[in-house]
Amino acid sequence: MSRPPTFRPPSCARARALRTSRGDFAALDAEPDERAGARRGTVLLLPGYTGSKEDFIALLEPIAAAGFRAVAVDGRGQYETDGPDDEAAYAQSELARDVLAQAEATGDAPVHLVGHSLGGQIARAAVLLDVRPFRTLTLVSSGPARIAPAQQHKVKLLSDALAVMDMSEVWEAMQALDPPEEAATDGEDLRRRWLRHRPAQLLATGRQLTVEPDRIDELAAVGRLPKHVLSGERDDTWPVPLLDEMAVRLGALRTVIEGAEHSPNTDRPAPTAAAMVDFWSRN
């Protein structure tokens, strides 16, 4: 589970509902710093499995300071965005269409699209449906196909628990399994976020992560879209050498953030934001 440094947005961002043709999505919308001059573009940020828009909260200020508008969203059924109890509503194709609608609703399409982990695979699906709303694609710690076997096992354990326990009981069970030093940092904000996720969303997207096919050749064929593969130097969800290979197959820019693991956006936000801004500035 990602651990944002805070759930309080910076002064440049406001919490709002992003109203789209497919419903409302909770968002943090950071306007660019006026001192940066004319707006240089808009960025749409998609969180990963069990995550939320707050996973990008430490990126918002440096992105805005560089002259870009940043819109981080909770996907359907994630944290502050409502969603149904029907798992079919969270099919990857449905989530991808949500992203197309979100890009349009910013009013600034084409946007720079960023997806972390599960969000990267949803972003990929959106691009493969329709590339026109997107100016670039950045995949953050998001691999070419299904997650590593050890992570597949963890997702299965979570899915089994959700079948017989409520969200509060599952939270307590996860806390009991965490190392003491991690459990001590969880805090009430993380618990509140967990409790507001829809179980159907977790079940459906968790399944997707364990069966996702390799679609890199399809994505590489979208030739006019500049691509960026960014990760930490360690990752137990998709091995870093696999991400290296994926970048080569895509013809993508490759960035490895020193000292970061699966969530460079929370582990090392300053160099992560700098790498993203540099990529967008060239495209």
PDB file of C-alpha atoms in Angstrom:
ATOM      1  CA  MET A   1       0.000   0.000   0.000  1.00  0.00           C
ATOM      2  CA  SER A   2       1.313   3.411  -0.969  1.00  0.00           C
ATOM      3  CA  ARG A   3       1.875   5.873   1.863  1.00  0.00           C
ATOM      4  CA  PRO A   4       1.591   9.517   0.820  1.00  0.00           C
ATOM      5  CA  PRO A   5       3.510  11.926   3.042  1.00  0.00           C
ATOM      6  CA  THR A   6       0.269  13.802   3.774  1.00  0.00           C
ATOM      7  CA  PHE A   7      -3.380  13.886   2.753  1.00  0.00           C
ATOM      8  CA  ARG A   8      -3.415  17.696   2.832  1.00  0.00           C
ATOM      9  CA  PRO A   9      -2.995  19.234  -0.643  1.00  0.00           C
ATOM     10  CA  PRO A  10      -0.565  22.114  -1.190  1.00  0.00           C
ATOM     11  CA  SER A  11      -1.861  25.656  -1.535  1.00  0.00           C
ATOM     12  CA  CYS A  12      -1.687  25.462  -5.342  1.00  0.00           C
ATOM     13  CA  ALA A  13      -4.251  22.614  -5.425  1.00  0.00           C
ATOM     14  CA  ARG A  14      -7.923  22.388  -4.646  1.00  0.00           C
ATOM     15  CA  ALA A  15     -10.125  19.377  -4.033  1.00  0.00           C
ATOM     16  CA  ARG A  16     -12.959  19.290  -6.535  1.00  0.00           C
ATOM     17  CA  ALA A  17     -15.302  17.038  -8.470  1.00  0.00           C
ATOM     18  CA  LEU A  18     -14.175  16.490 -12.049  1.00  0.00           C
ATOM     19  CA  ARG A  19     -17.543  16.303 -13.825  1.00  0.00           C
ATOM     20  CA  THR A  20     -17.452  14.026 -16.864  1.00  0.00           C
ATOM     21  CA  SER A  21     -19.824  12.319 -19.275  1.00  0.00           C
ATOM     22  CA  ARG A  22     -19.309   9.145 -17.221  1.00  0.00           C
ATOM     23  CA  GLY A  23     -19.940  10.643 -13.798  1.00  0.00           C
ATOM     24  CA  ASP A  24     -18.071  12.700 -11.222  1.00  0.00           C
ATOM     25  CA  PHE A  25     -14.543  11.846 -10.098  1.00  0.00           C
ATOM     26  CA  ALA A  26     -12.874  13.206  -6.960  1.00  0.00           C
ATOM     27  CA  ALA A  27      -9.804  15.171  -7.980  1.00  0.00           C
ATOM     28  CA  LEU A  28      -6.982  17.344  -6.764  1.00  0.00           C
ATOM     29  CA  ASP A  29      -6.507  20.111  -9.306  1.00  0.00           C
ATOM     30  CA  ALA A  30      -3.253  22.092  -9.100  1.00  0.00           C
ATOM     31  CA  GLU A  31      -2.998  25.234 -11.199  1.00  0.00           C
ATOM     32  CA  PRO A  32       0.409  26.300 -12.538  1.00  0.00           C
ATOM     33  CA  ASP A  33       2.350  29.009 -10.782  1.00  0.00           C
ATOM     34  CA  GLU A  34       1.746  32.331 -12.531  1.00  0.00           C
ATOM     35  CA  ARG A  35       5.458  33.089 -12.204  1.00  0.00           C
ATOM     36  CA  ALA A  36       6.133  30.178 -14.586  1.00  0.00           C
ATOM     37  CA  GLY A  37       4.471  32.117 -17.409  1.00  0.00           C
ATOM     38  CA  ALA A  38       1.926  30.646 -19.824  1.00  0.00           C
ATOM     39  CA  ARG A  39       0.515  27.224 -18.987  1.00  0.00           C
ATOM     40  CA  ARG A  40       2.735  24.595 -20.601  1.00  0.00           C
ATOM     41  CA  GLY A  41       0.210  21.768 -20.552  1.00  0.00           C
ATOM     42  CA  THR A  42      -2.079  19.695 -18.349  1.00  0.00           C
ATOM     43  CA  VAL A  43      -1.239  16.397 -16.677  1.00  0.00           C
ATOM     44  CA  LEU A  44      -3.771  13.696 -15.718  1.00  0.00           C
ATOM     45  CA  LEU A  45      -2.518  11.350 -12.966  1.00  0.00           C
ATOM     46  CA  LEU A  46      -4.037   7.903 -12.292  1.00  0.00           C
ATOM     47  CA  PRO A  47      -3.305   6.057  -9.013  1.00  0.00           C
ATOM     48  CA  GLY A  48      -2.574   2.378  -8.493  1.00  0.00           C
ATOM     49  CA  TYR A  49      -4.234  -0.552  -6.746  1.00  0.00           C
ATOM     50  CA  THR A  50      -5.450   0.384  -3.220  1.00  0.00           C
ATOM     51  CA  GLY A  51      -4.166   3.911  -3.882  1.00  0.00           C
ATOM     52  CA  SER A  52      -5.751   7.312  -4.472  1.00  0.00           C
ATOM     53  CA  LYS A  53      -5.112  10.768  -5.884  1.00  0.00           C
ATOM     54  CA  GLU A  54      -3.169  11.571  -2.685  1.00  0.00           C
ATOM     55  CA  ASP A  55      -0.365   9.313  -3.917  1.00  0.00           C
ATOM     56  CA  PHE A  56       0.601  12.209  -6.205  1.00  0.00           C
ATOM     57  CA  ILE A  57       0.205  14.939  -3.602  1.00  0.00           C
ATOM     58  CA  ALA A  58       3.964  15.545  -3.226  1.00  0.00           C
ATOM     59  CA  LEU A  59       4.278  15.993  -7.013  1.00  0.00           C
ATOM     60  CA  LEU A  60       1.615  18.674  -7.372  1.00  0.00           C
ATOM     61  CA  GLU A  61       3.631  21.670  -6.192  1.00  0.00           C
ATOM     62  CA  PRO A  62       6.767  21.014  -8.290  1.00  0.00           C
ATOM     63  CA  ILE A  63       4.650  20.218 -11.349  1.00  0.00           C
ATOM     64  CA  ALA A  64       2.682  23.440 -10.913  1.00  0.00           C
ATOM     65  CA  ALA A  65       5.872  25.422 -10.273  1.00  0.00           C
ATOM     66  CA  ALA A  66       7.144  24.210 -13.654  1.00  0.00           C
ATOM     67  CA  GLY A  67       4.075  25.659 -15.392  1.00  0.00           C
ATOM     68  CA  PHE A  68       1.906  22.574 -15.769  1.00  0.00           C
ATOM     69  CA  ARG A  69      -1.606  22.040 -14.463  1.00  0.00           C
ATOM     70  CA  ALA A  70      -1.867  18.708 -12.599  1.00  0.00           C
ATOM     71  CA  VAL A  71      -5.147  16.830 -12.135  1.00  0.00           C
ATOM     72  CA  ALA A  72      -4.913  13.724  -9.928  1.00  0.00           C
ATOM     73  CA  VAL A  73      -8.058  11.603  -9.750  1.00  0.00           C
ATOM     74  CA  ASP A  74      -9.605   8.805  -7.742  1.00  0.00           C
ATOM     75  CA  GLY A  75     -10.857   6.215 -10.215  1.00  0.00           C
ATOM     76  CA  ARG A  76     -14.333   4.795  -9.966  1.00  0.00           C
ATOM     77  CA  GLY A  77     -14.749   3.010  -6.633  1.00  0.00           C
ATOM     78  CA  GLN A  78     -11.479   4.423  -5.261  1.00  0.00           C
ATOM     79  CA  TYR A  79     -11.524   6.447  -2.037  1.00  0.00           C
ATOM     80  CA  GLU A  80     -13.633   9.582  -2.629  1.00  0.00           C
ATOM     81  CA  THR A  81     -15.097   8.564  -6.001  1.00  0.00           C
ATOM     82  CA  ASP A  82     -18.248   6.523  -5.677  1.00  0.00           C
ATOM     83  CA  GLY A  83     -18.767   3.273  -7.503  1.00  0.00           C
ATOM     84  CA  PRO A  84     -21.230   0.386  -7.726  1.00  0.00           C
ATOM     85  CA  ASP A  85     -21.010  -2.968  -5.985  1.00  0.00           C
ATOM     86  CA  ASP A  86     -21.031  -4.798  -9.335  1.00  0.00           C
ATOM     87  CA  GLU A  87     -17.576  -6.060 -10.331  1.00  0.00           C
ATOM     88  CA  ALA A  88     -18.489  -5.774 -14.016  1.00  0.00           C
ATOM     89  CA  ALA A  89     -18.448  -1.985 -13.619  1.00  0.00           C
ATOM     90  CA  TYR A  90     -14.678  -2.188 -13.021  1.00  0.00           C
ATOM     91  CA  ALA A  91     -13.746  -4.055 -16.185  1.00  0.00           C
ATOM     92  CA  GLN A  92     -10.556  -2.563 -17.590  1.00  0.00           C
ATOM     93  CA  SER A  93     -12.382  -1.341 -20.694  1.00  0.00           C
ATOM     94  CA  GLU A  94     -14.843   0.569 -18.502  1.00  0.00           C
ATOM     95  CA  LEU A  95     -12.055   2.152 -16.467  1.00  0.00           C
ATOM     96  CA  ALA A  96     -10.245   3.088 -19.678  1.00  0.00           C
ATOM     97  CA  ARG A  97     -13.346   4.857 -20.975  1.00  0.00           C
ATOM     98  CA  ASP A  98     -13.474   6.745 -17.685  1.00  0.00           C
ATOM     99  CA  VAL A  99      -9.964   8.017 -18.417  1.00  0.00           C
ATOM    100  CA  LEU A 100     -10.976   9.219 -21.871  1.00  0.00           C
ATOM    101  CA  ALA A 101     -13.853  11.119 -20.267  1.00  0.00           C
ATOM    102  CA  GLN A 102     -11.571  12.558 -17.571  1.00  0.00           C
ATOM    103  CA  ALA A 103      -9.120  13.845 -20.169  1.00  0.00           C
ATOM    104  CA  GLU A 104     -11.962  15.540 -22.048  1.00  0.00           C
ATOM    105  CA  ALA A 105     -13.392  17.010 -18.834  1.00  0.00           C
ATOM    106  CA  THR A 106     -10.147  18.813 -17.992  1.00  0.00           C
ATOM    107  CA  GLY A 107     -10.927  21.104 -20.905  1.00  0.00           C
ATOM    108  CA  ASP A 108      -7.266  20.973 -21.895  1.00  0.00           C
ATOM    109  CA  ALA A 109      -6.944  17.834 -24.037  1.00  0.00           C
ATOM    110  CA  PRO A 110      -4.601  16.550 -25.272  1.00  0.00           C
ATOM    111  CA  VAL A 111      -3.140  15.954 -21.823  1.00  0.00           C
ATOM    112  CA  HIS A 112       0.021  14.322 -20.543  1.00  0.00           C
ATOM    113  CA  LEU A 113      -1.186  10.992 -19.103  1.00  0.00           C
ATOM    114  CA  VAL A 114       0.536   9.417 -16.083  1.00  0.00           C
ATOM    115  CA  GLY A 115      -0.416   6.077 -14.536  1.00  0.00           C
ATOM    116  CA  HIS A 116       1.132   4.456 -11.478  1.00  0.00           C
ATOM    117  CA  SER A 117       1.123   0.640 -11.275  1.00  0.00           C
ATOM    118  CA  LEU A 118      -2.478  -0.490 -11.950  1.00  0.00           C
ATOM    119  CA  GLY A 119      -3.109   3.069 -13.144  1.00  0.00           C
ATOM    120  CA  GLY A 120      -0.442   2.555 -15.795  1.00  0.00           C
ATOM    121  CA  GLN A 121      -2.210  -0.485 -17.203  1.00  0.00           C
ATOM    122  CA  ILE A 122      -5.511   1.408 -17.241  1.00  0.00           C
ATOM    123  CA  ALA A 123      -3.734   4.329 -18.938  1.00  0.00           C
ATOM    124  CA  ARG A 124      -2.355   1.936 -21.561  1.00  0.00           C
ATOM    125  CA  ALA A 125      -5.854   0.577 -22.207  1.00  0.00           C
ATOM    126  CA  ALA A 126      -7.181   4.132 -22.626  1.00  0.00           C
ATOM    127  CA  VAL A 127      -4.473   5.006 -25.145  1.00  0.00           C
ATOM    128  CA  LEU A 128      -5.215   1.837 -27.106  1.00  0.00           C
ATOM    129  CA  LEU A 129      -8.897   2.800 -27.258  1.00  0.00           C
ATOM    130  CA  ASP A 130      -8.207   6.352 -28.451  1.00  0.00           C
ATOM    131  CA  VAL A 131      -4.848   8.096 -28.499  1.00  0.00           C
ATOM    132  CA  ARG A 132      -6.216  11.506 -29.511  1.00  0.00           C
ATOM    133  CA  PRO A 133      -6.852  12.902 -25.986  1.00  0.00           C
ATOM    134  CA  PHE A 134      -3.219  12.310 -24.984  1.00  0.00           C
ATOM    135  CA  ARG A 135      -0.035  14.223 -25.624  1.00  0.00           C
ATOM    136  CA  THR A 136       2.369  11.816 -23.891  1.00  0.00           C
ATOM    137  CA  LEU A 137       2.198   8.670 -21.751  1.00  0.00           C
ATOM    138  CA  THR A 138       4.236   8.050 -18.596  1.00  0.00           C
ATOM    139  CA  LEU A 139       4.097   4.594 -17.000  1.00  0.00           C
ATOM    140  CA  VAL A 140       5.267   4.699 -13.388  1.00  0.00           C
ATOM    141  CA  SER A 141       6.288   1.301 -11.940  1.00  0.00           C
ATOM    142  CA  SER A 142       3.798  -0.355 -14.283  1.00  0.00           C
ATOM    143  CA  GLY A 143       4.861  -3.454 -16.139  1.00  0.00           C
ATOM    144  CA  PRO A 144       4.052  -5.107 -19.456  1.00  0.00           C
ATOM    145  CA  ALA A 145       1.773  -7.875 -18.195  1.00  0.00           C
ATOM    146  CA  ARG A 146       0.672  -9.529 -14.948  1.00  0.00           C
ATOM    147  CA  ILE A 147       2.365  -8.836 -11.631  1.00  0.00           C
ATOM    148  CA  ALA A 148       5.124 -11.006 -10.128  1.00  0.00           C
ATOM    149  CA  PRO A 149       4.095 -14.377  -8.595  1.00  0.00           C
ATOM    150  CA  ALA A 150       4.623 -13.227  -5.001  1.00  0.00           C
ATOM    151  CA  GLN A 151       2.352 -10.246  -5.610  1.00  0.00           C
ATOM    152  CA  GLN A 152      -0.231 -12.457  -7.281  1.00  0.00           C
ATOM    153  CA  HIS A 153      -0.296 -14.477  -4.061  1.00  0.00           C
ATOM    154  CA  LYS A 154      -0.849 -11.332  -1.988  1.00  0.00           C
ATOM    155  CA  VAL A 155      -3.723 -10.238  -4.214  1.00  0.00           C
ATOM    156  CA  LYS A 156      -5.315 -13.678  -3.866  1.00  0.00           C
ATOM    157  CA  LEU A 157      -5.030 -13.498  -0.075  1.00  0.00           C
ATOM    158  CA  LEU A 158      -6.691 -10.085  -0.113  1.00  0.00           C
ATOM    159  CA  SER A 159      -9.450 -11.283  -2.427  1.00  0.00           C
ATOM    160  CA  ASP A 160     -10.090 -14.326  -0.223  1.00  0.00           C
ATOM    161  CA  ALA A 161     -10.285 -12.072   2.837  1.00  0.00           C
ATOM    162  CA  LEU A 162     -12.720  -9.670   1.136  1.00  0.00           C
ATOM    163  CA  ALA A 163     -15.015 -12.599   0.417  1.00  0.00           C
ATOM    164  CA  VAL A 164     -15.556 -13.330   4.119  1.00  0.00           C
ATOM    165  CA  MET A 165     -14.679 -10.113   5.986  1.00  0.00           C
ATOM    166  CA  ASP A 166     -15.772  -6.498   5.852  1.00  0.00           C
ATOM    167  CA  MET A 167     -13.331  -3.708   4.993  1.00  0.00           C
ATOM    168  CA  SER A 168     -12.689  -2.822   8.635  1.00  0.00           C
ATOM    169  CA  GLU A 169     -11.845  -6.419   9.510  1.00  0.00           C
ATOM    170  CA  VAL A 170      -9.539  -6.734   6.512  1.00  0.00           C
ATOM    171  CA  TRP A 171      -7.758  -3.516   7.556  1.00  0.00           C
ATOM    172  CA  GLU A 172      -7.130  -4.870  11.039  1.00  0.00           C
ATOM    173  CA  ALA A 173      -5.817  -8.121   9.588  1.00  0.00           C
ATOM    174  CA  MET A 174      -3.433  -6.277   7.265  1.00  0.00           C
ATOM    175  CA  GLN A 175      -2.161  -4.159  10.130  1.00  0.00           C
ATOM    176  CA  ALA A 176      -1.437  -7.263  12.171  1.00  0.00           C
ATOM    177  CA  LEU A 177       0.696  -8.620   9.329  1.00  0.00           C
ATOM    178  CA  ASP A 178       2.695  -5.408   8.793  1.00  0.00           C
ATOM    179  CA  PRO A 179       6.128  -5.015  10.392  1.00  0.00           C
ATOM    180  CA  PRO A 180       5.839  -2.859  13.542  1.00  0.00           C
ATOM    181  CA  GLU A 181       7.746   0.038  12.001  1.00  0.00           C
ATOM    182  CA  GLU A 182       5.301   0.165   9.068  1.00  0.00           C
ATOM    183  CA  ALA A 183       2.164  -0.302  11.117  1.00  0.00           C
ATOM    184  CA  ALA A 184       3.170   2.648  13.275  1.00  0.00           C
ATOM    185  CA  THR A 185       3.162   4.982  10.248  1.00  0.00           C
ATOM    186  CA  ASP A 186      -0.232   4.028   8.844  1.00  0.00           C
ATOM    187  CA  GLY A 187      -2.357   6.634  10.597  1.00  0.00           C
ATOM    188  CA  GLU A 188      -6.035   7.400  10.483  1.00  0.00           C
ATOM    189  CA  ASP A 189      -5.905   8.894   6.974  1.00  0.00           C
ATOM    190  CA  LEU A 190      -4.757   5.612   5.465  1.00  0.00           C
ATOM    191  CA  ARG A 191      -7.424   3.697   7.363  1.00  0.00           C
ATOM    192  CA  ARG A 192     -10.124   6.105   6.212  1.00  0.00           C
ATOM    193  CA  ARG A 193      -8.978   5.790   2.606  1.00  0.00           C
ATOM    194  CA  TRP A 194      -9.023   2.002   2.812  1.00  0.00           C
ATOM    195  CA  LEU A 195     -12.529   1.907   4.273  1.00  0.00           C
ATOM    196  CA  ARG A 196     -13.909   4.046   1.445  1.00  0.00           C
ATOM    197  CA  HIS A 197     -12.656   1.783  -1.355  1.00  0.00           C
ATOM    198  CA  ARG A 198     -15.362  -0.363  -2.903  1.00  0.00           C
ATOM    199  CA  PRO A 199     -14.651  -4.076  -2.351  1.00  0.00           C
ATOM    200  CA  ALA A 200     -15.929  -4.807  -5.869  1.00  0.00           C
ATOM    201  CA  GLN A 201     -13.303  -2.441  -7.265  1.00  0.00           C
ATOM    202  CA  LEU A 202     -10.517  -4.152  -5.332  1.00  0.00           C
ATOM    203  CA  LEU A 203     -11.693  -7.608  -6.385  1.00  0.00           C
ATOM    204  CA  ALA A 204     -12.055  -6.729 -10.058  1.00  0.00           C
ATOM    205  CA  THR A 205      -8.838  -4.746 -10.452  1.00  0.00           C
ATOM    206  CA  GLY A 206      -6.861  -7.213  -8.333  1.00  0.00           C
ATOM    207  CA  ARG A 207      -7.929  -9.949 -10.727  1.00  0.00           C
ATOM    208  CA  GLN A 208      -6.852  -7.808 -13.671  1.00  0.00           C
ATOM    209  CA  LEU A 209      -3.367  -7.449 -12.208  1.00  0.00           C
ATOM    210  CA  THR A 210      -2.987 -11.232 -12.004  1.00  0.00           C
ATOM    211  CA  VAL A 211      -4.064 -12.001 -15.569  1.00  0.00           C
ATOM    212  CA  GLU A 212      -3.111  -8.905 -17.614  1.00  0.00           C
ATOM    213  CA  PRO A 213      -1.648  -9.916 -21.000  1.00  0.00           C
ATOM    214  CA  ASP A 214       1.408  -8.351 -22.571  1.00  0.00           C
ATOM    215  CA  ARG A 215       0.150  -5.519 -24.791  1.00  0.00           C
ATOM    216  CA  ILE A 216       3.455  -3.731 -25.289  1.00  0.00           C
ATOM    217  CA  ASP A 217       3.629  -4.450 -29.015  1.00  0.00           C
ATOM    218  CA  GLU A 218       0.184  -2.856 -29.422  1.00  0.00           C
ATOM    219  CA  LEU A 219       1.277   0.175 -27.445  1.00  0.00           C
ATOM    220  CA  ALA A 220       4.552   0.454 -29.370  1.00  0.00           C
ATOM    221  CA  ALA A 221       2.531   0.599 -32.565  1.00  0.00           C
ATOM    222  CA  VAL A 222       0.986   3.870 -31.358  1.00  0.00           C
ATOM    223  CA  GLY A 223       4.024   5.528 -32.834  1.00  0.00           C
ATOM    224  CA  ARG A 224       3.208   9.207 -32.592  1.00  0.00           C
ATOM    225  CA  LEU A 225       2.764   9.181 -28.798  1.00  0.00           C
ATOM    226  CA  PRO A 226       5.965   9.916 -26.812  1.00  0.00           C
ATOM    227  CA  LYS A 227       6.366   7.378 -24.006  1.00  0.00           C
ATOM    228  CA  HIS A 228       8.241   7.363 -20.694  1.00  0.00           C
ATOM    229  CA  VAL A 229       8.907   4.397 -18.403  1.00  0.00           C
ATOM    230  CA  LEU A 230       9.789   5.549 -14.880  1.00  0.00           C
ATOM    231  CA  SER A 231      10.427   3.428 -11.791  1.00  0.00           C
ATOM    232  CA  GLY A 232      12.430   3.150  -8.615  1.00  0.00           C
ATOM    233  CA  GLU A 233      15.660   1.204  -8.525  1.00  0.00           C
ATOM    234  CA  ARG A 234      13.920  -1.676  -6.716  1.00  0.00           C
ATOM    235  CA  ASP A 235      10.468  -3.105  -7.397  1.00  0.00           C
ATOM    236  CA  ASP A 236       8.868  -6.315  -6.186  1.00  0.00           C
ATOM    237  CA  THR A 237       5.704  -5.903  -8.280  1.00  0.00           C
ATOM    238  CA  TRP A 238       7.427  -5.920 -11.680  1.00  0.00           C
ATOM    239  CA  PRO A 239      11.210  -6.589 -11.647  1.00  0.00           C
ATOM    240  CA  VAL A 240      13.242  -3.584 -12.751  1.00  0.00           C
ATOM    241  CA  PRO A 241      14.996  -5.515 -15.591  1.00  0.00           C
ATOM    242  CA  LEU A 242      11.533  -6.275 -16.990  1.00  0.00           C
ATOM    243  CA  LEU A 243      10.732  -2.545 -16.957  1.00  0.00           C
ATOM    244  CA  ASP A 244      14.076  -1.856 -18.676  1.00  0.00           C
ATOM    245  CA  GLU A 245      13.164  -4.317 -21.417  1.00  0.00           C
ATOM    246  CA  MET A 246       9.679  -2.850 -21.742  1.00  0.00           C
ATOM    247  CA  ALA A 247      11.123   0.613 -22.335  1.00  0.00           C
ATOM    248  CA  VAL A 248      13.323  -0.726 -25.125  1.00  0.00           C
ATOM    249  CA  ARG A 249      10.354  -2.452 -26.757  1.00  0.00           C
ATOM    250  CA  LEU A 250       8.352   0.777 -26.573  1.00  0.00           C
ATOM    251  CA  GLY A 251      11.158   3.015 -27.780  1.00  0.00           C
ATOM    252  CA  ALA A 252      10.459   4.961 -24.593  1.00  0.00           C
ATOM    253  CA  LEU A 253      12.529   7.255 -22.433  1.00  0.00           C
ATOM    254  CA  ARG A 254      13.685   5.293 -19.366  1.00  0.00           C
ATOM    255  CA  THR A 255      14.169   6.881 -15.933  1.00  0.00           C
ATOM    256  CA  VAL A 256      15.224   5.073 -12.754  1.00  0.00           C
ATOM    257  CA  ILE A 257      14.814   7.044  -9.526  1.00  0.00           C
ATOM    258  CA  GLU A 258      17.641   6.306  -7.116  1.00  0.00           C
ATOM    259  CA  GLY A 259      16.543   5.355  -3.608  1.00  0.00           C
ATOM    260  CA  ALA A 260      12.940   4.650  -4.644  1.00  0.00           C
ATOM    261  CA  GLU A 261      10.968   1.427  -4.777  1.00  0.00           C
ATOM    262  CA  HIS A 262       7.501   0.721  -6.215  1.00  0.00           C
ATOM    263  CA  SER A 263       6.172   4.228  -5.526  1.00  0.00           C
ATOM    264  CA  PRO A 264       8.795   6.791  -6.590  1.00  0.00           C
ATOM    265  CA  ASN A 265       6.022   9.390  -6.491  1.00  0.00           C
ATOM    266  CA  THR A 266       5.906   9.004  -2.683  1.00  0.00           C
ATOM    267  CA  ASP A 267       9.424   7.662  -2.033  1.00  0.00           C
ATOM    268  CA  ARG A 268      11.360  10.363  -3.923  1.00  0.00           C
ATOM    269  CA  PRO A 269       8.880  12.959  -5.197  1.00  0.00           C
ATOM    270  CA  ALA A 270      11.358  15.725  -6.076  1.00  0.00           C
ATOM    271  CA  PRO A 271      13.473  13.772  -8.604  1.00  0.00           C
ATOM    272  CA  THR A 272      10.346  12.001  -9.855  1.00  0.00           C
ATOM    273  CA  ALA A 273       8.618  15.303 -10.617  1.00  0.00           C
ATOM    274  CA  ALA A 274      11.804  16.695 -12.194  1.00  0.00           C
ATOM    275  CA  ALA A 275      12.094  13.695 -14.525  1.00  0.00           C
ATOM    276  CA  MET A 276       8.459  13.992 -15.569  1.00  0.00           C
ATOM    277  CA  VAL A 277       8.689  17.747 -16.178  1.00  0.00           C
ATOM    278  CA  ASP A 278      11.815  17.280 -18.273  1.00  0.00           C
ATOM    279  CA  PHE A 279      10.018  14.679 -20.423  1.00  0.00           C
ATOM    280  CA  TRP A 280       6.907  16.821 -20.901  1.00  0.00           C
ATOM    281  CA  SER A 281       9.001  19.873 -21.692  1.00  0.00           C
ATOM    282  CA  ARG A 282      10.534  18.026 -24.630  1.00  0.00           C
ATOM    283  CA  ASN A 283       7.147  16.932 -25.971  1.00  0.00           C
TER     284      ASN A 283
END
